[in-house]
Amino acid sequence: RMQAILGLAQQQPQKQEQHLRRLENELSRMDALVGELLTLVRLESGSTPIAYEDLNFNPFIEQLIQDSGSVAQQKNQTLQLNLCPNICTVSANESYLYRAFDNVIRNAMAYSPPGSIIHIESRCDKHKLYLDVRDNGPGVAEEELPHIFAAFCRAAAAGRPPRTGYSLKLDK
């Protein structure tokens, strides 16, 4: 992509500023991707210990949903949040947990049609917190479910029936 943008900048000097902005965006995206890959390698190798803290889940997930609101609004989607009234406290790394849930919710928005409702619901019991994300996307095949949280896994979604979702479980 960057080579193509450079080629366009050379061919269209009158649009050089526009192409430079696109190139800057691509470089920022690549920088973020490399950072994510380095974090993944460090976590998988065990060289970076994960710091856990007590986290009040309801305010945490409410903030995440609020942060995702603009993306949903662009697609005319609704994020419908239904939280367990008992505020659950989980031991987690807030940053990593945010990124994990943000990824699931953004995937739900990306693969759901415009105008749809994405349901996010939490429920608690004595030792576990459950977060269900239900969308109107094409779904994930049953045989692919064990692999969807593996790094770089992308499920083949073509031709699947709608009304599927994901259920995540955390030990408190």
mmCIF file of N, CA and C in Angstrom, residues 11-61:
data_model
loop_
_atom_site.group_PDB
_atom_site.id
_atom_site.type_symbol
_atom_site.label_atom_id
_atom_site.label_comp_id
_atom_site.label_asym_id
_atom_site.label_seq_id
_atom_site.Cartn_x
_atom_site.Cartn_y
_atom_site.Cartn_z
ATOM 1 N N GLN A 11 3.388 10.427 -9.473
ATOM 2 C CA GLN A 11 2.639 10.612 -10.708
ATOM 3 C C GLN A 11 1.734 11.836 -10.663
ATOM 4 N N GLN A 12 1.305 12.220 -9.476
ATOM 5 C CA GLN A 12 0.358 13.330 -9.321
ATOM 6 C C GLN A 12 0.917 14.348 -8.328
ATOM 7 N N PRO A 13 1.923 15.116 -8.735
ATOM 8 C CA PRO A 13 2.539 16.067 -7.794
ATOM 9 C C PRO A 13 1.543 17.097 -7.251
ATOM 10 N N GLN A 14 0.484 17.388 -7.983
ATOM 11 C CA GLN A 14 -0.508 18.354 -7.512
ATOM 12 C C GLN A 14 -1.286 17.825 -6.306
ATOM 13 N N LYS A 15 -1.299 16.508 -6.126
ATOM 14 C CA LYS A 15 -2.008 15.896 -4.992
ATOM 15 C C LYS A 15 -1.028 15.326 -3.965
ATOM 16 N N GLN A 16 0.190 15.833 -3.977
ATOM 17 C CA GLN A 16 1.229 15.280 -3.116
ATOM 18 C C GLN A 16 0.872 15.379 -1.632
ATOM 19 N N GLU A 17 0.288 16.484 -1.209
ATOM 20 C CA GLU A 17 -0.081 16.641 0.198
ATOM 21 C C GLU A 17 -1.116 15.605 0.614
ATOM 22 N N GLN A 18 -2.092 15.369 -0.227
ATOM 23 C CA GLN A 18 -3.122 14.359 0.050
ATOM 24 C C GLN A 18 -2.485 12.970 0.173
ATOM 25 N N HIS A 19 -1.566 12.656 -0.730
ATOM 26 C CA HIS A 19 -0.919 11.350 -0.693
ATOM 27 C C HIS A 19 -0.013 11.219 0.528
ATOM 28 N N LEU A 20 0.638 12.281 0.923
ATOM 29 C CA LEU A 20 1.476 12.248 2.117
ATOM 30 C C LEU A 20 0.640 11.994 3.370
ATOM 31 N N ARG A 21 -0.570 12.573 3.442
ATOM 32 C CA ARG A 21 -1.464 12.298 4.577
ATOM 33 C C ARG A 21 -1.856 10.826 4.607
ATOM 34 N N ARG A 22 -2.171 10.277 3.435
ATOM 35 C CA ARG A 22 -2.517 8.849 3.372
ATOM 36 C C ARG A 22 -1.334 7.988 3.790
ATOM 37 N N LEU A 23 -0.143 8.382 3.357
ATOM 38 C CA LEU A 23 1.059 7.643 3.724
ATOM 39 C C LEU A 23 1.297 7.724 5.232
ATOM 40 N N GLU A 24 1.088 8.897 5.808
ATOM 41 C CA GLU A 24 1.236 9.069 7.253
ATOM 42 C C GLU A 24 0.243 8.185 8.010
ATOM 43 N N ASN A 25 -0.991 8.114 7.533
ATOM 44 C CA ASN A 25 -1.998 7.247 8.156
ATOM 45 C C ASN A 25 -1.586 5.778 8.083
ATOM 46 N N GLU A 26 -1.069 5.364 6.925
ATOM 47 C CA GLU A 26 -0.622 3.981 6.771
ATOM 48 C C GLU A 26 0.555 3.679 7.691
ATOM 49 N N LEU A 27 1.479 4.625 7.816
ATOM 50 C CA LEU A 27 2.625 4.425 8.698
ATOM 51 C C LEU A 27 2.181 4.334 10.157
ATOM 52 N N SER A 28 1.231 5.143 10.554
ATOM 53 C CA SER A 28 0.703 5.082 11.924
ATOM 54 C C SER A 28 0.035 3.739 12.177
ATOM 55 N N ARG A 29 -0.713 3.270 11.199
ATOM 56 C CA ARG A 29 -1.382 1.980 11.309
ATOM 57 C C ARG A 29 -0.355 0.854 11.430
ATOM 58 N N MET A 30 0.687 0.917 10.617
ATOM 59 C CA MET A 30 1.745 -0.104 10.668
ATOM 60 C C MET A 30 2.485 -0.052 12.002
ATOM 61 N N ASP A 31 2.739 1.143 12.512
ATOM 62 C CA ASP A 31 3.415 1.304 13.794
ATOM 63 C C ASP A 31 2.586 0.668 14.919
ATOM 64 N N ALA A 32 1.281 0.911 14.895
ATOM 65 C CA ALA A 32 0.395 0.325 15.902
ATOM 66 C C ALA A 32 0.383 -1.200 15.783
ATOM 67 N N LEU A 33 0.365 -1.702 14.558
ATOM 68 C CA LEU A 33 0.355 -3.144 14.336
ATOM 69 C C LEU A 33 1.641 -3.787 14.854
ATOM 70 N N VAL A 34 2.784 -3.178 14.581
ATOM 71 C CA VAL A 34 4.057 -3.701 15.073
ATOM 72 C C VAL A 34 4.073 -3.688 16.601
ATOM 73 N N GLY A 35 3.547 -2.621 17.204
ATOM 74 C CA GLY A 35 3.451 -2.552 18.662
ATOM 75 C C GLY A 35 2.602 -3.673 19.222
ATOM 76 N N GLU A 36 1.477 -3.961 18.579
ATOM 77 C CA GLU A 36 0.606 -5.053 19.005
ATOM 78 C C GLU A 36 1.317 -6.398 18.879
ATOM 79 N N LEU A 37 2.046 -6.579 17.786
ATOM 80 C CA LEU A 37 2.778 -7.833 17.593
ATOM 81 C C LEU A 37 3.855 -8.016 18.656
ATOM 82 N N LEU A 38 4.576 -6.949 18.980
ATOM 83 C CA LEU A 38 5.593 -7.033 20.028
ATOM 84 C C LEU A 38 4.973 -7.374 21.377
ATOM 85 N N THR A 39 3.851 -6.759 21.683
ATOM 86 C CA THR A 39 3.152 -7.065 22.936
ATOM 87 C C THR A 39 2.739 -8.532 22.965
ATOM 88 N N LEU A 40 2.193 -9.024 21.863
ATOM 89 C CA LEU A 40 1.768 -10.416 21.777
ATOM 90 C C LEU A 40 2.948 -11.364 21.989
ATOM 91 N N VAL A 41 4.071 -11.088 21.342
ATOM 92 C CA VAL A 41 5.250 -11.945 21.485
ATOM 93 C C VAL A 41 5.738 -11.939 22.926
ATOM 94 N N ARG A 42 5.771 -10.763 23.546
ATOM 95 C CA ARG A 42 6.221 -10.675 24.941
ATOM 96 C C ARG A 42 5.292 -11.448 25.870
ATOM 97 N N LEU A 43 3.986 -11.320 25.660
ATOM 98 C CA LEU A 43 3.036 -12.030 26.512
ATOM 99 C C LEU A 43 3.135 -13.533 26.323
ATOM 100 N N GLU A 44 3.218 -13.970 25.070
ATOM 101 C CA GLU A 44 3.281 -15.411 24.806
ATOM 102 C C GLU A 44 4.586 -16.024 25.285
ATOM 103 N N SER A 45 5.666 -15.258 25.287
ATOM 104 C CA SER A 45 6.955 -15.803 25.734
ATOM 105 C C SER A 45 7.079 -15.791 27.255
ATOM 106 N N GLY A 46 6.197 -15.061 27.917
ATOM 107 C CA GLY A 46 6.257 -14.962 29.368
ATOM 108 C C GLY A 46 7.287 -13.969 29.866
ATOM 109 N N SER A 47 7.906 -13.212 28.954
ATOM 110 C CA SER A 47 8.937 -12.249 29.364
ATOM 111 C C SER A 47 8.343 -10.983 29.957
ATOM 112 N N THR A 48 7.078 -10.747 29.740
ATOM 113 C CA THR A 48 6.403 -9.582 30.306
ATOM 114 C C THR A 48 5.325 -10.064 31.270
ATOM 115 N N PRO A 49 5.543 -9.871 32.566
ATOM 116 C CA PRO A 49 4.497 -10.287 33.507
ATOM 117 C C PRO A 49 3.273 -9.377 33.378
ATOM 118 N N ILE A 50 2.119 -9.972 33.566
ATOM 119 C CA ILE A 50 0.875 -9.203 33.495
ATOM 120 C C ILE A 50 0.521 -8.735 34.900
ATOM 121 N N ALA A 51 0.329 -7.438 35.027
ATOM 122 C CA ALA A 51 -0.056 -6.861 36.318
ATOM 123 C C ALA A 51 -1.580 -6.866 36.415
ATOM 124 N N TYR A 52 -2.089 -7.516 37.454
ATOM 125 C CA TYR A 52 -3.529 -7.586 37.672
ATOM 126 C C TYR A 52 -3.924 -6.600 38.758
ATOM 127 N N GLU A 53 -5.143 -6.098 38.644
ATOM 128 C CA GLU A 53 -5.694 -5.207 39.659
ATOM 129 C C GLU A 53 -7.181 -5.499 39.789
ATOM 130 N N ASP A 54 -7.759 -5.103 40.910
ATOM 131 C CA ASP A 54 -9.207 -5.230 41.058
ATOM 132 C C ASP A 54 -9.871 -4.183 40.186
ATOM 133 N N LEU A 55 -10.846 -4.630 39.419
ATOM 134 C CA LEU A 55 -11.500 -3.763 38.447
ATOM 135 C C LEU A 55 -13.008 -3.885 38.616
ATOM 136 N N ASN A 56 -13.687 -2.767 38.857
ATOM 137 C CA ASN A 56 -15.151 -2.765 38.885
ATOM 138 C C ASN A 56 -15.640 -2.887 37.453
ATOM 139 N N PHE A 57 -16.278 -4.002 37.159
ATOM 140 C CA PHE A 57 -16.583 -4.332 35.773
ATOM 141 C C PHE A 57 -17.611 -3.411 35.139
ATOM 142 N N ASN A 58 -18.700 -3.086 35.830
ATOM 143 C CA ASN A 58 -19.753 -2.300 35.193
ATOM 144 C C ASN A 58 -19.280 -0.939 34.688
ATOM 145 N N PRO A 59 -18.602 -0.131 35.496
ATOM 146 C CA PRO A 59 -18.103 1.139 34.957
ATOM 147 C C PRO A 59 -17.099 0.933 33.818
ATOM 148 N N PHE A 60 -16.311 -0.119 33.914
ATOM 149 C CA PHE A 60 -15.337 -0.430 32.872
ATOM 150 C C PHE A 60 -16.032 -0.693 31.539
ATOM 151 N N ILE A 61 -17.038 -1.583 31.541
ATOM 152 C CA ILE A 61 -17.702 -1.935 30.282
ATOM 153 C C ILE A 61 -18.569 -0.783 29.778
#
